[in-house]
Coordinates of C-alpha atoms in Angstrom, one line a residue:
M1 CA 0.0 0.0 0.0
T2 CA 1.3 3.4 -1.0
P3 CA 0.1 6.3 1.3
T4 CA -1.7 9.2 -0.2
L5 CA -0.4 12.7 0.1
A6 CA -3.0 13.4 2.7
Q7 CA -1.8 10.4 4.7
R8 CA 1.8 11.5 4.4
L9 CA 0.8 15.0 5.7
W10 CA -1.0 13.5 8.8
L11 CA -4.4 14.6 7.4
E12 CA -5.7 11.0 7.2
P13 CA -4.8 7.8 9.3
V14 CA -2.7 5.2 7.6
S15 CA -1.8 1.6 8.6
L16 CA 1.5 0.2 7.1
P17 CA 3.8 -2.7 7.6
P18 CA 6.8 -2.0 9.9
A19 CA 9.4 -1.4 7.2
A20 CA 7.1 0.9 5.2
R21 CA 6.1 2.7 8.4
R22 CA 9.8 3.4 9.2
R23 CA 10.3 4.9 5.7
L24 CA 7.3 7.2 6.1
V25 CA 8.5 8.4 9.5
S26 CA 12.0 9.1 8.1
A27 CA 10.4 11.1 5.2
R28 CA 8.2 13.0 7.6
A29 CA 11.2 13.9 9.8
A30 CA 13.1 15.1 6.8
F31 CA 10.1 17.2 5.6
I32 CA 9.8 18.8 9.0
L33 CA 13.6 19.5 9.1
F34 CA 13.7 21.1 5.6
V35 CA 10.6 23.3 6.4
V36 CA 11.2 24.4 10.0
Q37 CA 15.0 25.2 9.8
P38 CA 14.9 27.6 6.8
T39 CA 11.7 29.1 8.2
L40 CA 13.5 29.9 11.5
G41 CA 16.4 31.3 9.5
L42 CA 14.1 33.4 7.3
A43 CA 12.3 34.7 10.4
A44 CA 15.6 35.6 12.1
A45 CA 16.8 37.4 8.9
A46 CA 13.5 39.3 8.7
T47 CA 13.8 40.3 12.3
M48 CA 17.3 41.6 11.8
G49 CA 16.4 43.4 8.5
T50 CA 19.0 41.4 6.6
M51 CA 16.8 39.6 4.1
D52 CA 18.6 39.1 0.8
V53 CA 18.6 36.9 -2.3
V54 CA 20.9 34.3 -0.7
V55 CA 18.4 33.8 2.2
L56 CA 15.4 33.6 -0.1
T57 CA 17.1 31.2 -2.5
A58 CA 18.3 28.9 0.3
T59 CA 14.8 28.9 1.8
A60 CA 13.2 28.0 -1.6
I61 CA 15.7 25.2 -2.1
S62 CA 15.0 23.8 1.3
Y63 CA 11.2 23.9 0.8
S64 CA 11.6 22.2 -2.6
L65 CA 13.7 19.5 -1.0
A66 CA 11.0 19.0 1.7
V67 CA 8.3 18.5 -1.0
L68 CA 10.4 16.2 -3.1
I69 CA 11.3 14.0 -0.1
L70 CA 7.7 13.7 1.1
C71 CA 6.2 13.0 -2.3
F72 CA 8.8 10.6 -3.7
Y73 CA 10.5 9.1 -0.6
D74 CA 9.4 5.6 -1.6
R75 CA 11.1 5.9 -5.0
Q76 CA 14.3 7.6 -4.0
A77 CA 17.7 5.9 -4.1
S78 CA 19.7 6.0 -0.9
I79 CA 22.1 8.4 -2.5
F80 CA 19.3 11.0 -2.7
K81 CA 19.0 11.1 1.1
T82 CA 22.8 11.8 1.3
L83 CA 22.6 14.5 -1.3
A84 CA 19.5 16.0 0.4
A85 CA 21.3 16.1 3.8
T86 CA 24.3 17.7 2.2
A87 CA 22.1 20.3 0.5
G88 CA 20.5 21.0 3.9
A89 CA 23.9 21.6 5.4
L90 CA 24.7 24.0 2.5
V91 CA 21.5 25.9 3.0
I92 CA 22.3 26.4 6.7
S93 CA 25.9 27.4 5.8
S94 CA 24.5 30.0 3.4
F95 CA 22.6 31.6 6.4
V96 CA 25.8 31.5 8.5
Y97 CA 27.9 33.0 5.8
S98 CA 25.6 35.6 4.4
Q99 CA 24.1 37.0 7.6
P100 CA 25.7 39.4 10.0
D101 CA 26.3 37.6 13.3
G102 CA 26.0 34.4 11.2
E103 CA 27.3 32.3 14.1
V104 CA 23.8 32.5 15.6
F105 CA 22.5 30.3 12.8
V106 CA 25.0 27.6 13.7
L107 CA 22.3 26.2 16.0
L108 CA 20.3 25.1 12.9
Y109 CA 23.0 22.5 12.3
V110 CA 21.8 20.6 15.4
G111 CA 18.5 19.6 13.9
L112 CA 20.3 18.4 10.7
V113 CA 22.7 16.4 12.8
L114 CA 19.9 14.8 14.9
Y115 CA 18.1 13.8 11.7
V116 CA 21.2 12.3 10.0
A117 CA 22.3 10.4 13.2
F118 CA 18.9 9.0 13.8
F119 CA 17.7 8.0 10.3
F120 CA 21.0 7.2 8.5
S121 CA 23.0 4.0 8.8
R122 CA 25.9 4.3 11.3
R123 CA 28.6 4.5 8.6
R124 CA 26.7 7.0 6.5
A125 CA 25.7 9.0 9.6
I126 CA 29.4 9.4 10.7
V127 CA 30.4 10.5 7.2
Q128 CA 27.5 12.9 7.0
V129 CA 28.0 14.3 10.5
T130 CA 31.7 14.9 9.8
L131 CA 30.7 16.8 6.7
V132 CA 28.2 18.9 8.6
V133 CA 30.8 19.7 11.3
L134 CA 33.4 20.7 8.8
L135 CA 30.8 22.9 7.0
A136 CA 29.8 24.5 10.2
A137 CA 33.4 25.2 11.2
A138 CA 34.2 26.6 7.8
A139 CA 31.0 28.7 7.7
T140 CA 31.8 30.1 11.1
Y141 CA 35.3 31.0 10.0
A142 CA 34.1 32.5 6.8
A143 CA 31.5 34.6 8.6
G144 CA 34.4 36.4 10.3
A145 CA 33.1 35.9 13.8
Q146 CA 35.2 37.0 16.8
E147 CA 37.1 34.3 18.6
I148 CA 36.8 32.1 15.6
A149 CA 38.9 29.2 16.9
R150 CA 37.0 28.9 20.2
L151 CA 33.6 29.2 18.5
S152 CA 34.5 26.6 15.8
V153 CA 35.6 24.1 18.5
L154 CA 32.5 24.7 20.5
T155 CA 30.4 24.3 17.4
A156 CA 32.1 21.1 16.3
G157 CA 32.0 19.7 19.8
T158 CA 28.3 20.4 20.2
L159 CA 27.4 18.9 16.9
A160 CA 29.5 15.8 17.5
G161 CA 28.1 15.3 21.0
A162 CA 24.5 15.6 19.7
A163 CA 25.3 13.1 17.0
A164 CA 26.9 10.6 19.5
I165 CA 23.9 10.9 21.9
T166 CA 21.5 10.4 19.0
L167 CA 23.3 7.4 17.7
V168 CA 23.2 5.8 21.2
L169 CA 19.5 6.5 21.5
R170 CA 18.8 5.2 18.0
R171 CA 20.6 2.0 18.9
L172 CA 18.5 1.5 22.0
L173 CA 15.3 2.3 20.1
Q174 CA 16.3 -0.1 17.3
D175 CA 16.9 -2.9 19.9
A176 CA 13.6 -2.2 21.5
L177 CA 11.9 -2.1 18.1
M178 CA 13.5 -5.4 17.1
N179 CA 12.3 -7.1 20.3
A180 CA 8.9 -5.7 19.7
E181 CA 8.8 -6.9 16.1
E182 CA 10.0 -10.3 17.1
T183 CA 7.3 -10.5 19.8
R184 CA 4.7 -9.3 17.3
A185 CA 5.9 -11.8 14.7
T186 CA 5.5 -14.6 17.3
L187 CA 2.0 -13.3 18.2
D188 CA 1.1 -12.9 14.5
A189 CA 2.2 -16.5 13.8
F190 CA 0.1 -17.8 16.7
F191 CA -2.8 -15.6 15.5
E192 CA -2.7 -16.7 11.9
H193 CA -1.9 -20.4 12.4
A194 CA -4.0 -21.3 15.4
S195 CA -6.6 -23.9 14.8
G196 CA -9.2 -21.9 16.6
G197 CA -10.8 -18.7 15.4
F198 CA -9.4 -15.3 16.7
A199 CA -10.4 -11.7 16.1
F200 CA -9.9 -8.2 17.4
L201 CA -12.7 -5.7 17.5
D202 CA -12.5 -2.0 18.1
R203 CA -14.8 -0.1 20.6
N204 CA -17.3 0.4 17.8
L205 CA -17.6 -3.4 17.6
R206 CA -16.0 -3.6 14.1
F207 CA -13.6 -6.3 13.2
V208 CA -10.1 -4.9 13.0
R209 CA -8.3 -8.2 12.6
V210 CA -9.5 -11.7 11.8
N211 CA -7.6 -15.0 11.2
E212 CA -8.4 -17.5 8.5
P213 CA -9.9 -20.2 10.7
L214 CA -12.5 -17.8 12.0
A215 CA -13.2 -16.6 8.5
R216 CA -13.8 -20.2 7.4
M217 CA -16.2 -20.7 10.3
I218 CA -18.2 -17.7 9.3
G219 CA -18.1 -18.6 5.6
L220 CA -16.5 -15.4 4.4
T221 CA -13.1 -14.2 3.4
V222 CA -11.0 -12.1 5.8
D223 CA -11.4 -9.0 3.6
E224 CA -15.2 -9.4 3.6
I225 CA -15.2 -9.4 7.5
F226 CA -12.6 -6.6 8.0
G227 CA -14.1 -3.3 9.1
R228 CA -17.6 -4.7 9.5
S229 CA -19.8 -5.4 12.5
V230 CA -21.4 -8.8 13.3
R231 CA -24.8 -7.4 12.3
E232 CA -23.6 -6.4 8.9
F233 CA -22.4 -9.8 7.8
S234 CA -24.3 -12.2 10.1
P235 CA -27.5 -10.6 11.3
D236 CA -28.9 -13.9 12.5
Q237 CA -26.2 -14.2 15.1
A238 CA -26.0 -10.5 16.1
D239 CA -28.8 -10.7 18.7
T240 CA -26.7 -13.3 20.5
I241 CA -23.2 -11.9 20.1
E242 CA -23.7 -8.2 20.4
P243 CA -25.0 -8.3 24.0
M244 CA -21.9 -10.3 24.9
L245 CA -19.6 -7.7 23.4
G246 CA -21.6 -4.9 25.0
T247 CA -21.2 -6.6 28.4
V248 CA -17.4 -6.7 27.9
L249 CA -17.3 -3.0 27.1
A250 CA -19.6 -2.1 30.0
T251 CA -17.9 -4.2 32.7
G252 CA -14.4 -4.9 31.5
E253 CA -14.9 -8.6 32.3
P254 CA -14.7 -11.5 29.9
V255 CA -17.9 -13.2 28.8
V256 CA -18.3 -16.8 27.5
G257 CA -21.2 -18.1 25.6
E258 CA -22.4 -20.6 23.0
V259 CA -23.5 -19.8 19.5
T260 CA -25.3 -22.1 17.0
S261 CA -25.1 -21.7 13.3
S262 CA -28.3 -20.6 11.4
D263 CA -28.9 -24.1 10.2
G264 CA -28.4 -25.5 13.7
L265 CA -25.7 -28.0 12.5
R266 CA -22.7 -26.3 14.0
H267 CA -22.0 -25.2 17.6
Y268 CA -19.3 -22.7 18.7
L269 CA -17.9 -21.6 22.0
L270 CA -17.4 -17.9 22.0
D271 CA -15.0 -16.2 24.5
C272 CA -15.0 -12.4 24.5
Y273 CA -12.5 -10.5 26.6
P274 CA -11.2 -7.0 27.1
V275 CA -7.8 -6.0 25.5
G276 CA -5.7 -3.5 27.5
E277 CA -7.6 -0.7 29.2
L278 CA -10.6 -1.5 26.9
F279 CA -8.6 -0.7 23.9
G280 CA -10.8 -3.2 22.1
I281 CA -12.3 -6.6 22.5
G282 CA -10.6 -9.9 21.7
M283 CA -12.6 -12.8 20.5
S284 CA -11.8 -16.5 20.6
V285 CA -14.1 -19.0 18.8
T286 CA -13.9 -22.8 19.1
D287 CA -15.9 -25.2 17.0
V288 CA -17.5 -27.6 19.6
T289 CA -19.7 -29.4 17.1
R290 CA -18.0 -32.7 17.7
L291 CA -18.1 -32.3 21.4
K292 CA -21.8 -31.5 21.3
R293 CA -22.4 -34.6 19.2
S294 CA -20.5 -36.7 21.6
E295 CA -22.4 -35.1 24.5
R296 CA -25.7 -35.9 22.8
S297 CA -24.6 -39.4 22.0
L298 CA -23.5 -39.9 25.6
T299 CA -26.8 -38.5 26.9
E300 CA -28.7 -40.9 24.6
S301 CA -26.5 -43.8 25.6
N302 CA -27.1 -43.0 29.3
R303 CA -30.8 -42.8 28.6
Q304 CA -30.8 -46.1 26.8
L305 CA -28.8 -47.7 29.7
T306 CA -31.3 -46.2 32.2
V307 CA -34.2 -47.7 30.1
L308 CA -32.5 -51.0 30.0
A309 CA -31.8 -50.9 33.7
T310 CA -35.3 -50.0 34.7
T311 CA -37.5 -51.3 31.9
D312 CA -38.6 -54.8 30.9
E313 CA -37.3 -55.3 27.4
L314 CA -40.2 -57.5 26.2
T315 CA -43.2 -55.5 27.5
D316 CA -41.7 -52.0 27.9
L317 CA -43.1 -52.0 31.4
P318 CA -41.0 -51.0 34.5
N319 CA -39.0 -53.9 35.8
R320 CA -38.7 -55.1 39.4
R321 CA -36.0 -52.5 40.2
M322 CA -38.0 -49.6 39.0
F323 CA -41.1 -50.9 40.6
S324 CA -39.3 -51.2 43.9
E325 CA -38.1 -47.6 43.7
Q326 CA -41.6 -46.3 42.9
L327 CA -43.1 -48.4 45.8
A328 CA -40.5 -47.0 48.2
L329 CA -41.3 -43.4 47.1
A330 CA -45.1 -44.0 47.3
L331 CA -44.8 -45.4 50.9
A332 CA -42.6 -42.4 51.9
R333 CA -45.3 -40.0 50.7
A334 CA -48.0 -42.0 52.3
K335 CA -46.2 -41.9 55.7
R336 CA -45.8 -38.1 55.5
G337 CA -49.3 -37.4 54.3
H338 CA -51.2 -40.1 56.2
L339 CA -52.3 -41.7 52.9
A340 CA -52.8 -45.2 51.7
V341 CA -51.0 -47.4 49.1
A342 CA -52.5 -50.4 47.4
L343 CA -50.5 -53.1 45.7
L344 CA -51.8 -55.7 43.2
S345 CA -49.8 -58.9 42.7
I346 CA -50.7 -60.6 39.5
D347 CA -49.7 -64.1 38.3
L348 CA -50.8 -65.8 35.1
D349 CA -52.5 -69.2 35.5
R350 CA -51.1 -72.1 33.5
F351 CA -48.7 -69.9 31.5
K352 CA -46.2 -72.7 31.5
D353 CA -48.6 -74.8 29.5
V354 CA -48.6 -72.1 26.7
N355 CA -44.8 -72.1 26.5
D356 CA -44.6 -75.9 26.5
S357 CA -47.4 -76.5 24.0
L358 CA -47.0 -73.5 21.6
G359 CA -43.5 -72.4 22.2
H360 CA -41.8 -69.4 23.7
A361 CA -42.7 -67.1 20.8
Y362 CA -46.4 -67.5 21.6
G363 CA -45.6 -67.1 25.3
D364 CA -43.8 -63.8 24.6
R365 CA -46.7 -62.5 22.5
M366 CA -49.1 -63.5 25.3
L367 CA -47.0 -61.6 27.9
T368 CA -47.0 -58.5 25.6
E369 CA -50.8 -58.6 25.3
V370 CA -51.3 -59.1 29.0
A371 CA -49.0 -56.0 29.6
R372 CA -51.2 -54.0 27.3
V373 CA -54.4 -55.2 29.1
L374 CA -53.0 -54.3 32.5
R375 CA -52.1 -50.8 31.3
E376 CA -55.6 -50.4 30.0
G377 CA -57.2 -51.7 33.2
A378 CA -55.1 -49.6 35.5
R379 CA -55.5 -45.9 36.1
D380 CA -53.3 -43.4 34.4
T381 CA -51.5 -42.6 37.6
D382 CA -50.9 -46.3 38.5
V383 CA -47.5 -48.0 38.0
V384 CA -47.8 -51.3 36.1
A385 CA -44.6 -53.5 36.1
R386 CA -43.4 -56.9 35.1
I387 CA -41.8 -58.4 38.2
G388 CA -40.4 -61.5 36.4
G389 CA -41.6 -64.4 34.2
D390 CA -45.4 -64.4 34.3
E391 CA -45.6 -62.2 37.4
F392 CA -46.9 -58.6 37.2
A393 CA -47.7 -55.9 39.8
V394 CA -49.8 -52.7 39.9
L395 CA -49.1 -49.9 42.3
L396 CA -51.9 -47.5 43.3
A397 CA -50.3 -44.6 45.2
D398 CA -51.6 -41.5 47.1
L399 CA -55.0 -43.0 48.0
D400 CA -57.4 -42.0 50.7
A401 CA -57.1 -44.5 53.5
G402 CA -60.9 -45.0 53.7
E403 CA -61.2 -45.7 49.9
A404 CA -58.0 -47.5 49.2
R405 CA -59.3 -51.1 49.2
E406 CA -62.4 -50.2 47.3
L407 CA -60.4 -48.5 44.6
A408 CA -58.0 -51.4 44.4
Q409 CA -60.8 -53.9 44.0
A410 CA -62.3 -51.8 41.2
V411 CA -59.0 -52.0 39.3
V412 CA -58.9 -55.8 39.9
E413 CA -62.4 -56.3 38.5
R414 CA -61.6 -54.1 35.5
I415 CA -58.4 -56.1 34.8
Q416 CA -60.2 -59.4 35.2
T417 CA -62.9 -58.3 32.8
L418 CA -60.4 -57.3 30.2
L419 CA -58.5 -60.6 30.6
T420 CA -61.6 -62.6 29.7
R421 CA -61.3 -61.3 26.1
P422 CA -59.7 -63.8 23.8
I423 CA -56.2 -63.0 22.5
S424 CA -55.8 -63.7 18.8
M425 CA -52.3 -64.8 17.7
G426 CA -52.5 -65.9 14.1
P427 CA -54.4 -69.2 13.9
V428 CA -54.4 -69.5 17.7
E429 CA -56.8 -67.8 20.1
L430 CA -56.0 -67.8 23.8
R431 CA -57.4 -66.5 27.1
A432 CA -55.1 -65.2 29.8
N433 CA -56.4 -66.1 33.2
A434 CA -54.7 -64.5 36.2
S435 CA -54.7 -64.7 39.9
I436 CA -54.6 -61.3 41.6
G437 CA -53.8 -60.5 45.2
V438 CA -54.4 -57.2 47.0
A439 CA -52.5 -55.6 49.9
V440 CA -53.1 -52.1 51.4
Y441 CA -50.7 -49.9 53.4
P442 CA -51.0 -49.4 56.3
T443 CA -53.8 -51.9 56.9
D444 CA -52.0 -55.1 55.7
A445 CA -48.3 -54.0 56.2
G446 CA -46.3 -51.1 57.2
H447 CA -43.2 -51.4 55.0
E448 CA -42.3 -52.5 51.4
D449 CA -41.3 -56.1 52.0
G450 CA -44.4 -56.7 54.2
L451 CA -46.7 -55.2 51.6
L452 CA -45.2 -57.3 48.8
G453 CA -45.5 -60.4 51.0
A454 CA -49.1 -59.7 51.9
A455 CA -50.1 -59.2 48.2
D456 CA -48.4 -62.4 47.2
V457 CA -50.2 -64.3 50.0
D458 CA -53.5 -62.9 48.9
M459 CA -52.6 -63.8 45.2
Y460 CA -51.8 -67.4 46.1
R461 CA -54.9 -67.6 48.1
S462 CA -56.9 -66.5 45.0
K463 CA -54.9 -69.0 42.9
T464 CA -55.7 -71.9 45.3
A465 CA -59.4 -71.0 45.4
A466 CA -59.5 -71.0 41.6
A467 CA -57.8 -74.3 41.4
R468 CA -60.3 -75.9 43.8
V469 CA -63.2 -74.5 41.7
A470 CA -61.6 -76.0 38.5

């Protein structure tokens, strides 16, 4: 990028690589030197009333050099800088030689020496400073000043000292600049080659810098993102991201959040944090889509494991473990609220004959149908479970103590009625007869095992009675 004239004259901001920035700074320094020094000399001559052609010519030459340096510094050979510095020394010498009390103008050499010592290489600076010192001494001598020898020595010593100090300062600044550039190069390499997305935003929430990984995540090029706000290139995400950025500006504290792509397929972890004294906002973006998928897969696996651990695979009813947990919870609620719990113990009659005569496939289908009938016969709030083999149970919780047995008996009768319906399984039609026992807390037992035992006893009593009738 080549700076415009307005940028070279400080009228517009400009951002340049380090090497180009140093060249522009050098050109600006030379421009200031070749404008300010002859202007000071011109003003001094005008004050003393000694304005002449030599002064005007020297001033015009210096101004011309200033314009040439600023306009064409990026296309000038290094020899041009040397010639320009020499011309500057001659311009100052013309003031010293042509003006009465010309030794006063010797001070103008100091600015030229500082410029040469700071912006020229060490070897060229020494040569140029030596030339300036000689010209200053010669101009002082030619001006006919009193005590010429002493004044010449003082002039040469002052200029040489200024040059030496400037060279030392320049070396220190160069070392500091080199360290800074090495640090920046390291940070730039990290920024550009990091696998995650990184960006820097100014206080107006516009992207000042973006690395390639972040640009790929967004689906745009770096140039398409640079200088724009989130709302300008991704309005769907702006309502989520802009409040986070605003919080960082308001509080100076980092904010972490999650952002989902517009299609819902990608997930990103967004970390926004202040840079410096709120000079801007840093942004770190990590694609966590795989992690989210793994999380969902793990959640689903846990759910499936929970189902397998608590559900009967054949009938999809709660198994003995889940039923026991539900019974314990129901009894705990009943104790706190002085309520009743009813338990139905159900055992299919002559189920073994079905397995032996028709095979286990028919037996499994019969168990599935019985499970459906039990769910249909029980209330929506009741827990129907397969305890094992051909054994089932129904839990009626949170009952009124005075109505518990009556409600349980109503459910038993409804189930028995539904079980009288024939079950069609292809060419075979079967009926599922069952013996059902009832136990009520706290009337029949005061704890889980006792209630289960009481229900089983009542169920076997019912089964024995049915066998006698048969």
